[in-house]
Amino acid sequence: MCASVKYNIRGPALIPRMKTKHRFYYVTLFSIVLLGLIATGVFQFWPHSIESSGDGGVEKRSIKEVPVVRLPAASPIPERGDLSCRMHTCFDVYRCGFNPKNKIKVYIYPLKKYVDDAGVPVSSTISREYNELLAAISDSDYYTDDISRACLFVPSIDVLNQSPLRIKETAQALAQLSRWDRGTNHLLFNMLPGGPPDYNTALDVPRDRALLAGGGFSTWTYRQGYDVSIPVFSPLSTEVALPEKAPGPRRYFLLSSQMAIHPEYREDLEALQAKHRESVLVLDKCTNLSEGVLSVRKRCHQHQVFDYPQVLQEATFCVVLRGARLGQAVLSDVLQAGCVPVVIADSYILPFSEVLDWKRASVVVPEEKMSDMYSILQNIPQRQIEEMQRQICFSSNLQEKRTFDVATGIIFGIARWFWEAYFQSIKAIALATLQIINDRIYPYAAISYEEWNDPPTVKWTSVSNPLFLPLIPPQSQGFTAIVLTYDRVESLFRVITEVSKVPSLSKLLVVWNNQNKNPPEESLWPKIRVPLKVVRTAENKLSNRFFPYDEIETEAVLAIDDDIIMLTSDELQFGYEVWREFPDRLVGYPGRLHLWDHEMNKWKYESEWTNEVSMVLTGAAFYHKYFNYLYTYKMPGDIKNWVDAHMNCEDIAMNFLVANVTGKAVIKVTPRKKFKCPECTAIDGLSLDQTHMVERSECINKFASVFGTMPLKVVEHRADPVLYKDDFPEKLKSFPNIGSL
Amino acid sequence: MPLWRRKSFWLALSVSWLLLILLGVFPLRLAVPPGPLPGCSQGWPRWLDAAFLQSFSQSETLPKDAPQLSQAPRGSSCTWGACFDTSKCKGNALKIFAHSPAGTTTEAHRRILDSLEGSRYYALSPTEACLHLFLPSQDHTCGPLPPYWNGGRNHLVLSLYPAPCTRLGQAMVAEASPSLDIFRPGFDVALPYLPEAHPLQGGAPGQLQQHSPQPGATLLAVAEEKGRWRITDTHASTCPWGKHCEQDPGLHQTHPGETLPNATFCLIPGHRSAASSLLQALQAGCIPVLLSPRWELPFSEVIDWTKAAIIADERLPLQVLTALRDMLPSKILSLRQQTQFLWTAYFSSVEKVIHTTLEIIQDRIWGTSAHPSLMWNSPPGALLALPTFSTSLKDFPFYHLQQGSSPESSFSALIWVGVSSEPLLKLIQVVAGSRYCAQILILWSSEKPPPDRWPETTVPLTVIEGRRKASDRFFPYGDISTNVILSLDAHSTLSTSEVDFAFVVWQSFPERMVGFLTQNHFWDEARGAWGYSTEMANEFSMVLTTAVFYHRYYHTLFTHSLPKALRTMADDTPTCVDILMNFLVATVTKLPPIKVPYGRQHQEAVPLAAEGPGPVPEPQPLAQDCFSRVAAGFGHMPLVSSRVRLEPVLFKDPVSVQRKKYRSLEKP
């Protein structure tokens, strides 16, 4: 387009010099060309904008119009399912090539109508839920419409419910799919398997190697690590909105709401009710409902009528008993109501059990112990239940979230969370299934236990320290000192000389942050016993101090300003020793504090002599080199750029980062001394000092808002050598020269 | 019109035409994403009549007749609910009885039995047990079945090697690296494949010296036959394993020894015989990359292996290699640390492996009150975190970070009284003066009856009658109402300031002991044993429990998890209690205790503060002997030394005393 505009301008410039008749001719010619160009351009870009703005590419058709496929009676039938299938034996992983997103590609076969030789349909074309399921896959990142690039194939033949299916013909329909190949990499969804009288626990349609996402698997039909166990979707999930219920005691301790229960089990339940009266409620279908009332939505106890599923919210524990099938839709309703399911179905594989920790959200009772159920549930400590309840009313207030008590076990919260994340819609079920398969194929990008199981409230408040292993690194490793400098060469050389006296120093790295001036010649540098390396930076940025340079070989890093010459060798060596004992913390010399200013209603920076510490200045601090990586690549929000732009507060940012990721306080080492730090040099000019303090306070407020919380921890201690100022011969102390001014 | 102008005009015209044509043909291909042309079906169609579709369960009217109760087949496909009778376990406590193995007792059997005897699961008679242990002989016959066999019900067939016979009626099988085809998840237990010389107790700690990989460390080592390892370079053109690579595998440096090279990842092939390499990798802190393992990973029922290893498909070598090379440092960091944690928590000794097996079975019996997954998968591990203490994770000292909770803000003082002495009243006042003190408990262990009157205090004061045993002081009394305990001796001298400061420090280190007086351990070359010294030194590794803050949980752990032999020894030698507690806490934390300042005036006043609760000072040799016996009992030396003392921020700084919060600590 740009190019054409350019010629457009040049064209008319030529025109006045020509003869009139030529001129007319040329103008016409040009106009045609121009028009053509514009038209082409518009034609090019116009349809695209339509496509991206709507679903114009998606067909609007009627289901009745789908092509009909005739299945000859003699067409092949797949083998029965192979029970020994595992991912590495039955799944063709070569179809799932490497891709940077680590996402499998899923293809959906187009919808067809299958009829037998006589022209009788094999089944009803598609159910509402399966249509929703395929649409959800199609809308997801997994979807591809290119069959040759697909890794997983989903037939559009609906087998969610086995009952209306003609088993043999359905199998024949599967076998004639274009990429069937013994069912390799094909995924079938089935929620209601088996049929009367014996109700198999897996789909009876022969399916050879196809993966089965099935509701109601038992240990005997479930191929661990190959099949996926899914919930039986409850249509009530979309029809009824149950609000999340506030914590507090619920009216019933135990409730049973299912209608089709084996008489033996109903006897057991009724015996429980007879024994515990008020606290147990056993419901059944209503026999005396007037016409027009949906029987699915009502339950009765004797003559009392209850609304279902609302009544589930009145109970602490809700029975989920096996019926003819192991998987029951009531499980979904129970979870939605935030009631703790008591699953009584021996050998049942709970939905998504490969990734979900059902111990946290349910109680499993063996069928033969049904009569003891009440006492089993009562043995769950009241405290555990109370804490579970507290979890629900969890405030999402970001400022306060850190101080809240979060409990685990939290069955109530977790039950509801499971429903919200994995049960509430067909889409949730479909995507969780694909995620599980995806995690098997790209295990190094898999979702963790916590991501699957922790409710969002827990995820926000919990801290997982990246250096969680209690470990004291060996002294022999030593540390790398990193001096950030601009042009104060003389002071820099003094710092180098002083630091080089520290026994555990293993390397010295000078970050030369001045682009206009070359560092001094090699011969001028102080001669020290460890390697000295100068890194020149491309831009004068404060964040250069925290860059994870390849030259850093030790885990411990000492960040030191080019004017910190007052630290003794003993003090630095001791600082390193302290870091070894607390390798996940910032260990520094000058300490600072943040305070809440009640008048201004915001945070304030404090550098006075206080009894508390929440930050250490990185003008002289030891820390783990991993934090360099975090600072450079994982700093939240725009903090890194903000610091570089303002040329200030890189140390506060580092303190925030480390405290946020480890949940731990800094360690200030050795007594206070006069430091040549920004605040201290400015002490003469009071106004300068005040500006500085205001700026620093601004930083704290800015960072707290970016982090969404105040991660800094206030402590009242500092670290000194064991015998510091003790009545003990100085000569025998490991670090005698501590605290001298 | 001049020629050049005409020329340029025609040029412009033809360029325009060319552009027109180009735009008309090519950009169409460029602009549209590769794939079918628009107009063709994209994605699943939105059916016009979707609203009329029936629900899948529509046709499923409620089954009229009662459902069948088909009883599942038993035996070959046992599940926990079907094949184990939990009602035999009284009070839900697992008790295991070991039938003396048939025929000759092999070394492996002896080691299993030894580690059982020390555990809290050990039953002395078959009648009190709800689980019977059967150790099969290593020949194919498995040896004769024990009495009480009962079809294998409530039996555990345990073999530290792949079991010779795997299907024994309804018995659970715990064997090394069981094949996936026969393993019954939730019923059988998968054990690690232990090397012959695996230590019985304690065991070597993990070899990891630093959290992050050393720069320049090899990326990959490949497990080979007989525990050998091969270092390989990982250029995309080479392919480190398998038959799928046609190229020459490139230069390899074969590692001659059985020790593991310093590599970040350790590739372990999928066949069962390679299973023994897993433990080697774990110990070395090398992240195991398991290629389609055909065997069940050890303790997979409770251990989340995705946190410590990568289980990849052996058919995609290049893809796995690329993934390893591109792995984020944060992920590598956490995987590495987890390998070390798992090694020390569950695998480093035969005893730990056996105890973990029993703990898993105990968890199944407990059901809802079993260890939550977090306890199994984060330090200190499930063997050291007893769910009998509490079902709430925040009651433990270890999980505050993960739970986003903070330690309690008040403590209970527990004062042990051996011989009634004068300072007791003063001590009570000092402790009660602390604003963090919630209650005072007097543990009366003296021969004399406790006095009738106690001083008036602002906090409740309770007297507990001890059983006059040294281990009394670490008993989990129900009267203790807070999670923090300040353990004191009747003749301890402290100031309120010291108590306050120590408590505030404890809140930052809730899993450690925070104490005032310290001792240090050392290896005594002359005696060839561990010794300790109470002298003032630059380092310390133990704090005296005569004045120390720690978490109440350690009382439970002390009483319920320590082997009986050690506790009896502590009762015989009172100074031992102190040492034993320090060993226990160090085993859990792997870190030194915390020392806070202690006024010199006390040190002079109570020269024997180091003496422990016993009425008569124990002679030093006996204490030294106790120390080495405790070390032997633990099987390793858990104590860690520290060179740090934590002090108030302005401690002895040249500022006005008025500014200081803990003034009395400054007194000379």
PDB file of C-alpha atoms in Angstrom, chain A residues 7 17 26 29-30 33 36-37 40 44 48 51 58-59 61-63 66 87-88 91 93-94 98 111 126-129 131 134 138-139 143 161 163 197 219-220 224 262-263 323-325 357 359 369 383-384 387 402 404-406 408 442-444 449-450 461-463 466-474 477 553 555 574 577 581-582 585 609-611 624 626 629 662-663 671-672 715-720 722-724 726 732-734, chain B residues 1 5 9 13 15-17 20 23-24 27-28 31-32 36 38 40-44 46-49 53-56 59-60 62 66-69 72-73 77 79 86 180 185 208-212 215 244 292 294 304 307 311 315-316 319 323 329-331 333 337-338 340 371 373 391-395 401-404 501 508-509 512 536-538 540 589 595 640 642-653 655 659-662:
ATOM      1  CA  TYR A   7       3.811   6.541  -7.016  1.00  0.00           C
ATOM      2  CA  ARG A  17       4.050  19.223 -18.745  1.00  0.00           C
ATOM      3  CA  TYR A  26      -2.685   9.306 -19.159  1.00  0.00           C
ATOM      4  CA  LEU A  29      -4.838   5.195 -17.509  1.00  0.00           C
ATOM      5  CA  PHE A  30      -3.428   6.165 -14.173  1.00  0.00           C
ATOM      6  CA  VAL A  33      -4.299   1.548 -12.378  1.00  0.00           C
ATOM      7  CA  GLY A  36      -7.214  -1.298  -9.508  1.00  0.00           C
ATOM      8  CA  LEU A  37      -4.555  -1.020  -6.860  1.00  0.00           C
ATOM      9  CA  THR A  40      -6.987  -5.070  -4.831  1.00  0.00           C
ATOM     10  CA  GLN A  44      -7.012  -8.176   0.253  1.00  0.00           C
ATOM     11  CA  HIS A  48      -9.706 -10.746   6.865  1.00  0.00           C
ATOM     12  CA  GLU A  51     -13.031 -13.286   9.622  1.00  0.00           C
ATOM     13  CA  VAL A  58     -17.695 -21.183  10.639  1.00  0.00           C
ATOM     14  CA  GLU A  59     -20.463 -22.765   8.729  1.00  0.00           C
ATOM     15  CA  ARG A  61     -25.747 -25.399   8.652  1.00  0.00           C
ATOM     16  CA  SER A  62     -28.445 -27.627   9.907  1.00  0.00           C
ATOM     17  CA  ILE A  63     -27.598 -30.963  11.435  1.00  0.00           C
ATOM     18  CA  VAL A  66     -24.941 -33.666   7.193  1.00  0.00           C
ATOM     19  CA  MET A  87       1.196 -44.608  26.182  1.00  0.00           C
ATOM     20  CA  HIS A  88       4.511 -46.023  25.039  1.00  0.00           C
ATOM     21  CA  PHE A  91       0.071 -44.350  21.334  1.00  0.00           C
ATOM     22  CA  VAL A  93       3.831 -40.223  19.725  1.00  0.00           C
ATOM     23  CA  TYR A  94       5.531 -39.425  16.426  1.00  0.00           C
ATOM     24  CA  PHE A  98       7.913 -30.938  18.949  1.00  0.00           C
ATOM     25  CA  LEU A 111     -20.099 -34.872  11.411  1.00  0.00           C
ATOM     26  CA  ILE A 126     -25.274 -36.127  18.116  1.00  0.00           C
ATOM     27  CA  SER A 127     -26.290 -35.149  21.612  1.00  0.00           C
ATOM     28  CA  ARG A 128     -26.331 -31.610  22.925  1.00  0.00           C
ATOM     29  CA  GLU A 129     -23.399 -32.297  25.239  1.00  0.00           C
ATOM     30  CA  ASN A 131     -21.880 -31.059  20.275  1.00  0.00           C
ATOM     31  CA  LEU A 134     -16.590 -30.796  20.177  1.00  0.00           C
ATOM     32  CA  SER A 138     -12.626 -26.645  18.362  1.00  0.00           C
ATOM     33  CA  ASP A 139     -12.440 -23.285  20.147  1.00  0.00           C
ATOM     34  CA  TYR A 143      -7.653 -27.618  17.733  1.00  0.00           C
ATOM     35  CA  ASN A 161     -24.136 -42.688  26.383  1.00  0.00           C
ATOM     36  CA  SER A 163     -27.641 -47.169  25.770  1.00  0.00           C
ATOM     37  CA  PRO A 197     -28.169 -56.227  33.085  1.00  0.00           C
ATOM     38  CA  THR A 219      -9.904 -50.661  38.530  1.00  0.00           C
ATOM     39  CA  TRP A 220     -10.477 -53.592  36.210  1.00  0.00           C
ATOM     40  CA  GLN A 224      -3.732 -46.477  34.264  1.00  0.00           C
ATOM     41  CA  HIS A 262     -30.126 -50.826  45.791  1.00  0.00           C
ATOM     42  CA  PRO A 263     -32.691 -51.827  48.429  1.00  0.00           C
ATOM     43  CA  GLY A 323     -25.918 -47.288  41.261  1.00  0.00           C
ATOM     44  CA  ALA A 324     -26.025 -49.626  38.346  1.00  0.00           C
ATOM     45  CA  ARG A 325     -22.984 -47.708  37.203  1.00  0.00           C
ATOM     46  CA  ASP A 357      -6.027 -35.454  44.914  1.00  0.00           C
ATOM     47  CA  LYS A 359      -8.223 -37.279  49.529  1.00  0.00           C
ATOM     48  CA  LYS A 369     -18.371 -50.427  55.872  1.00  0.00           C
ATOM     49  CA  ARG A 383     -11.271 -28.661  63.741  1.00  0.00           C
ATOM     50  CA  GLN A 384     -10.452 -29.952  60.285  1.00  0.00           C
ATOM     51  CA  GLU A 387     -10.912 -24.915  58.919  1.00  0.00           C
ATOM     52  CA  ARG A 402      -0.781 -12.561  53.527  1.00  0.00           C
ATOM     53  CA  PHE A 404      -4.792 -14.712  56.691  1.00  0.00           C
ATOM     54  CA  ASP A 405      -4.609 -18.170  58.029  1.00  0.00           C
ATOM     55  CA  VAL A 406      -5.002 -20.662  55.279  1.00  0.00           C
ATOM     56  CA  THR A 408      -5.407 -27.252  54.139  1.00  0.00           C
ATOM     57  CA  TYR A 442       5.012 -33.087  27.024  1.00  0.00           C
ATOM     58  CA  PRO A 443       5.874 -34.122  30.588  1.00  0.00           C
ATOM     59  CA  TYR A 444       8.511 -31.444  30.994  1.00  0.00           C
ATOM     60  CA  TYR A 449       0.028 -30.978  41.559  1.00  0.00           C
ATOM     61  CA  GLU A 450      -0.533 -27.589  43.160  1.00  0.00           C
ATOM     62  CA  THR A 461      -1.091 -16.802  49.592  1.00  0.00           C
ATOM     63  CA  SER A 462       1.316 -19.687  49.499  1.00  0.00           C
ATOM     64  CA  VAL A 463       4.973 -19.074  48.930  1.00  0.00           C
ATOM     65  CA  PRO A 466      12.850 -21.541  45.131  1.00  0.00           C
ATOM     66  CA  LEU A 467      15.705 -22.534  47.463  1.00  0.00           C
ATOM     67  CA  PHE A 468      13.672 -24.761  49.737  1.00  0.00           C
ATOM     68  CA  LEU A 469      16.243 -27.463  50.431  1.00  0.00           C
ATOM     69  CA  PRO A 470      17.948 -26.944  53.790  1.00  0.00           C
ATOM     70  CA  LEU A 471      21.551 -26.936  52.714  1.00  0.00           C
ATOM     71  CA  ILE A 472      24.694 -25.197  53.880  1.00  0.00           C
ATOM     72  CA  PRO A 473      26.957 -24.788  50.855  1.00  0.00           C
ATOM     73  CA  PRO A 474      30.597 -25.695  51.451  1.00  0.00           C
ATOM     74  CA  GLN A 477      32.964 -22.575  47.005  1.00  0.00           C
ATOM     75  CA  GLU A 553      30.608 -19.226  38.844  1.00  0.00           C
ATOM     76  CA  GLU A 555      26.441 -19.436  44.043  1.00  0.00           C
ATOM     77  CA  PHE A 574      31.630 -13.259  58.379  1.00  0.00           C
ATOM     78  CA  GLU A 577      29.549 -17.319  56.567  1.00  0.00           C
ATOM     79  CA  GLU A 581      23.778 -20.551  56.826  1.00  0.00           C
ATOM     80  CA  PHE A 582      20.940 -18.593  55.192  1.00  0.00           C
ATOM     81  CA  ARG A 585      18.140 -14.698  52.024  1.00  0.00           C
ATOM     82  CA  TRP A 609      18.547   3.915  64.113  1.00  0.00           C
ATOM     83  CA  THR A 610      15.630   1.596  64.625  1.00  0.00           C
ATOM     84  CA  ASN A 611      15.126  -1.644  66.476  1.00  0.00           C
ATOM     85  CA  HIS A 624      22.280 -16.316  45.850  1.00  0.00           C
ATOM     86  CA  TYR A 626      19.639 -17.225  41.249  1.00  0.00           C
ATOM     87  CA  TYR A 629      18.226 -14.405  37.113  1.00  0.00           C
ATOM     88  CA  THR A 662      11.004 -16.762  49.580  1.00  0.00           C
ATOM     89  CA  GLY A 663       8.592 -15.340  52.155  1.00  0.00           C
ATOM     90  CA  PRO A 671      26.832  -3.560  64.070  1.00  0.00           C
ATOM     91  CA  ARG A 672      25.906  -0.285  62.521  1.00  0.00           C
ATOM     92  CA  VAL A 715      12.515  -8.595  62.070  1.00  0.00           C
ATOM     93  CA  GLU A 716      14.203  -7.413  65.245  1.00  0.00           C
ATOM     94  CA  HIS A 717      17.441  -9.311  64.976  1.00  0.00           C
ATOM     95  CA  ARG A 718      20.784  -9.000  63.273  1.00  0.00           C
ATOM     96  CA  ALA A 719      23.617 -11.506  63.026  1.00  0.00           C
ATOM     97  CA  ASP A 720      26.965 -11.312  64.777  1.00  0.00           C
ATOM     98  CA  VAL A 722      28.943 -16.117  68.389  1.00  0.00           C
ATOM     99  CA  LEU A 723      31.457 -14.462  70.684  1.00  0.00           C
ATOM    100  CA  TYR A 724      30.836 -10.861  69.594  1.00  0.00           C
ATOM    101  CA  ASP A 726      31.911 -11.449  74.817  1.00  0.00           C
ATOM    102  CA  LEU A 732      40.837 -16.801  69.917  1.00  0.00           C
ATOM    103  CA  LYS A 733      37.812 -15.283  68.223  1.00  0.00           C
ATOM    104  CA  SER A 734      37.184 -16.277  64.611  1.00  0.00           C
TER     105      SER A 734
ATOM    106  CA  MET B   1       8.293  15.480 -23.358  1.00  0.00           C
ATOM    107  CA  ARG B   5      10.716  11.834 -18.449  1.00  0.00           C
ATOM    108  CA  PHE B   9       6.747   7.725 -16.712  1.00  0.00           C
ATOM    109  CA  LEU B  13       3.294   2.874 -15.063  1.00  0.00           C
ATOM    110  CA  VAL B  15       5.818  -0.746 -11.886  1.00  0.00           C
ATOM    111  CA  SER B  16       2.280   0.123 -10.901  1.00  0.00           C
ATOM    112  CA  TRP B  17       0.923  -2.613 -13.128  1.00  0.00           C
ATOM    113  CA  LEU B  20      -1.179  -4.533  -9.124  1.00  0.00           C
ATOM    114  CA  LEU B  23      -0.730  -7.747  -5.003  1.00  0.00           C
ATOM    115  CA  GLY B  24      -3.450  -9.607  -6.780  1.00  0.00           C
ATOM    116  CA  PRO B  27      -0.148 -11.380  -0.932  1.00  0.00           C
ATOM    117  CA  LEU B  28      -3.297 -13.389  -0.941  1.00  0.00           C
ATOM    118  CA  ALA B  31      -1.940 -12.769   4.255  1.00  0.00           C
ATOM    119  CA  VAL B  32      -4.007 -15.847   4.837  1.00  0.00           C
ATOM    120  CA  PRO B  36      -7.534 -24.263   3.840  1.00  0.00           C
ATOM    121  CA  PRO B  38     -11.660 -19.280   3.708  1.00  0.00           C
ATOM    122  CA  CYS B  40     -14.145 -24.087   3.843  1.00  0.00           C
ATOM    123  CA  SER B  41     -15.205 -25.453   7.187  1.00  0.00           C
ATOM    124  CA  GLN B  42     -13.129 -24.023  10.003  1.00  0.00           C
ATOM    125  CA  GLY B  43     -13.644 -25.631  13.331  1.00  0.00           C
ATOM    126  CA  TRP B  44     -16.695 -27.380  14.534  1.00  0.00           C
ATOM    127  CA  ARG B  46     -22.297 -23.899  14.893  1.00  0.00           C
ATOM    128  CA  TRP B  47     -25.403 -25.835  14.016  1.00  0.00           C
ATOM    129  CA  LEU B  48     -28.473 -23.792  13.276  1.00  0.00           C
ATOM    130  CA  ASP B  49     -30.572 -26.342  15.071  1.00  0.00           C
ATOM    131  CA  LEU B  53     -30.418 -31.327  20.295  1.00  0.00           C
ATOM    132  CA  GLN B  54     -31.255 -33.762  23.022  1.00  0.00           C
ATOM    133  CA  SER B  55     -29.178 -34.279  26.112  1.00  0.00           C
ATOM    134  CA  PHE B  56     -27.058 -37.405  26.151  1.00  0.00           C
ATOM    135  CA  SER B  59     -32.890 -41.346  26.890  1.00  0.00           C
ATOM    136  CA  GLU B  60     -31.538 -42.534  30.187  1.00  0.00           C
ATOM    137  CA  LEU B  62     -34.093 -43.723  35.771  1.00  0.00           C
ATOM    138  CA  ALA B  66     -32.671 -51.974  41.462  1.00  0.00           C
ATOM    139  CA  PRO B  67     -29.098 -52.010  40.260  1.00  0.00           C
ATOM    140  CA  GLN B  68     -27.151 -55.182  40.474  1.00  0.00           C
ATOM    141  CA  LEU B  69     -24.508 -55.507  43.093  1.00  0.00           C
ATOM    142  CA  ALA B  72     -15.847 -57.779  41.881  1.00  0.00           C
ATOM    143  CA  PRO B  73     -13.506 -60.645  41.246  1.00  0.00           C
ATOM    144  CA  SER B  77      -7.153 -57.949  40.918  1.00  0.00           C
ATOM    145  CA  THR B  79      -8.012 -53.509  45.687  1.00  0.00           C
ATOM    146  CA  THR B  86      -8.968 -52.717  58.276  1.00  0.00           C
ATOM    147  CA  LEU B 180       3.705 -52.110  35.299  1.00  0.00           C
ATOM    148  CA  PRO B 185      -2.085 -49.359  42.144  1.00  0.00           C
ATOM    149  CA  LEU B 208      24.349 -32.057  46.360  1.00  0.00           C
ATOM    150  CA  GLN B 209      26.562 -29.264  47.591  1.00  0.00           C
ATOM    151  CA  GLN B 210      24.809 -26.348  46.020  1.00  0.00           C
ATOM    152  CA  HIS B 211      21.317 -25.505  44.939  1.00  0.00           C
ATOM    153  CA  SER B 212      21.938 -24.567  41.329  1.00  0.00           C
ATOM    154  CA  PRO B 215      28.297 -23.587  35.446  1.00  0.00           C
ATOM    155  CA  HIS B 244      16.094 -44.468  16.393  1.00  0.00           C
ATOM    156  CA  SER B 292       9.105 -44.695  29.285  1.00  0.00           C
ATOM    157  CA  ARG B 294       8.181 -50.186  32.292  1.00  0.00           C
ATOM    158  CA  ASP B 304       4.872 -36.910  43.271  1.00  0.00           C
ATOM    159  CA  LYS B 307       8.524 -32.760  41.133  1.00  0.00           C
ATOM    160  CA  ILE B 311       9.228 -39.019  32.767  1.00  0.00           C
ATOM    161  CA  ARG B 315      10.661 -42.545  21.200  1.00  0.00           C
ATOM    162  CA  LEU B 316      11.266 -38.814  21.037  1.00  0.00           C
ATOM    163  CA  GLN B 319      12.424 -33.606  21.482  1.00  0.00           C
ATOM    164  CA  ALA B 323      13.300 -29.755  26.198  1.00  0.00           C
ATOM    165  CA  PRO B 329      16.571 -22.451  35.519  1.00  0.00           C
ATOM    166  CA  SER B 330      13.760 -22.235  38.060  1.00  0.00           C
ATOM    167  CA  LYS B 331      12.511 -25.674  37.075  1.00  0.00           C
ATOM    168  CA  LEU B 333      16.554 -25.666  40.549  1.00  0.00           C
ATOM    169  CA  GLN B 337      16.476 -29.903  45.311  1.00  0.00           C
ATOM    170  CA  GLN B 338      13.575 -32.324  45.291  1.00  0.00           C
ATOM    171  CA  GLN B 340      17.914 -34.533  47.422  1.00  0.00           C
ATOM    172  CA  HIS B 371      -0.618 -37.487  55.484  1.00  0.00           C
ATOM    173  CA  SER B 373       0.296 -34.907  49.765  1.00  0.00           C
ATOM    174  CA  THR B 391      -4.659 -32.721  60.702  1.00  0.00           C
ATOM    175  CA  SER B 392      -4.023 -29.064  60.048  1.00  0.00           C
ATOM    176  CA  LEU B 393      -0.776 -28.265  58.303  1.00  0.00           C
ATOM    177  CA  LYS B 394      -0.377 -24.909  59.935  1.00  0.00           C
ATOM    178  CA  ASP B 395      -0.081 -26.565  63.341  1.00  0.00           C
ATOM    179  CA  LEU B 401       5.310 -20.581  53.997  1.00  0.00           C
ATOM    180  CA  GLN B 402       3.331 -22.969  51.828  1.00  0.00           C
ATOM    181  CA  GLN B 403       0.237 -22.263  53.862  1.00  0.00           C
ATOM    182  CA  GLY B 404       0.699 -18.500  53.934  1.00  0.00           C
ATOM    183  CA  PHE B 501      13.743 -11.254  72.323  1.00  0.00           C
ATOM    184  CA  SER B 508      11.230 -16.135  62.297  1.00  0.00           C
ATOM    185  CA  PHE B 509      12.569 -19.684  62.693  1.00  0.00           C
ATOM    186  CA  ARG B 512      14.353 -24.546  64.904  1.00  0.00           C
ATOM    187  CA  MET B 536      32.756 -21.133  74.974  1.00  0.00           C
ATOM    188  CA  ALA B 537      33.664 -21.425  71.335  1.00  0.00           C
ATOM    189  CA  ASN B 538      33.303 -19.764  67.981  1.00  0.00           C
ATOM    190  CA  PHE B 540      27.970 -24.334  68.283  1.00  0.00           C
ATOM    191  CA  THR B 589      15.635 -29.418  60.075  1.00  0.00           C
ATOM    192  CA  LYS B 595      21.652 -18.817  69.551  1.00  0.00           C
ATOM    193  CA  VAL B 640      25.182 -28.928  62.018  1.00  0.00           C
ATOM    194  CA  SER B 642      26.725 -22.468  63.221  1.00  0.00           C
ATOM    195  CA  ARG B 643      28.972 -19.457  63.756  1.00  0.00           C
ATOM    196  CA  VAL B 644      26.168 -16.948  64.090  1.00  0.00           C
ATOM    197  CA  ARG B 645      24.435 -15.399  67.067  1.00  0.00           C
ATOM    198  CA  LEU B 646      21.275 -13.388  66.509  1.00  0.00           C
ATOM    199  CA  GLU B 647      21.040 -10.188  68.518  1.00  0.00           C
ATOM    200  CA  PRO B 648      18.762  -7.170  68.743  1.00  0.00           C
ATOM    201  CA  VAL B 649      19.416  -4.841  65.811  1.00  0.00           C
ATOM    202  CA  LEU B 650      20.989  -2.147  67.992  1.00  0.00           C
ATOM    203  CA  PHE B 651      22.812  -4.578  70.299  1.00  0.00           C
ATOM    204  CA  LYS B 652      25.760  -2.777  71.915  1.00  0.00           C
ATOM    205  CA  ASP B 653      25.658  -0.115  69.209  1.00  0.00           C
ATOM    206  CA  VAL B 655      23.428   4.861  70.475  1.00  0.00           C
ATOM    207  CA  ARG B 659      16.438   4.046  71.640  1.00  0.00           C
ATOM    208  CA  LYS B 660      16.938   0.373  72.303  1.00  0.00           C
ATOM    209  CA  LYS B 661      14.081  -2.013  72.776  1.00  0.00           C
ATOM    210  CA  TYR B 662      15.939  -4.727  74.681  1.00  0.00           C
TER     211      TYR B 662
END
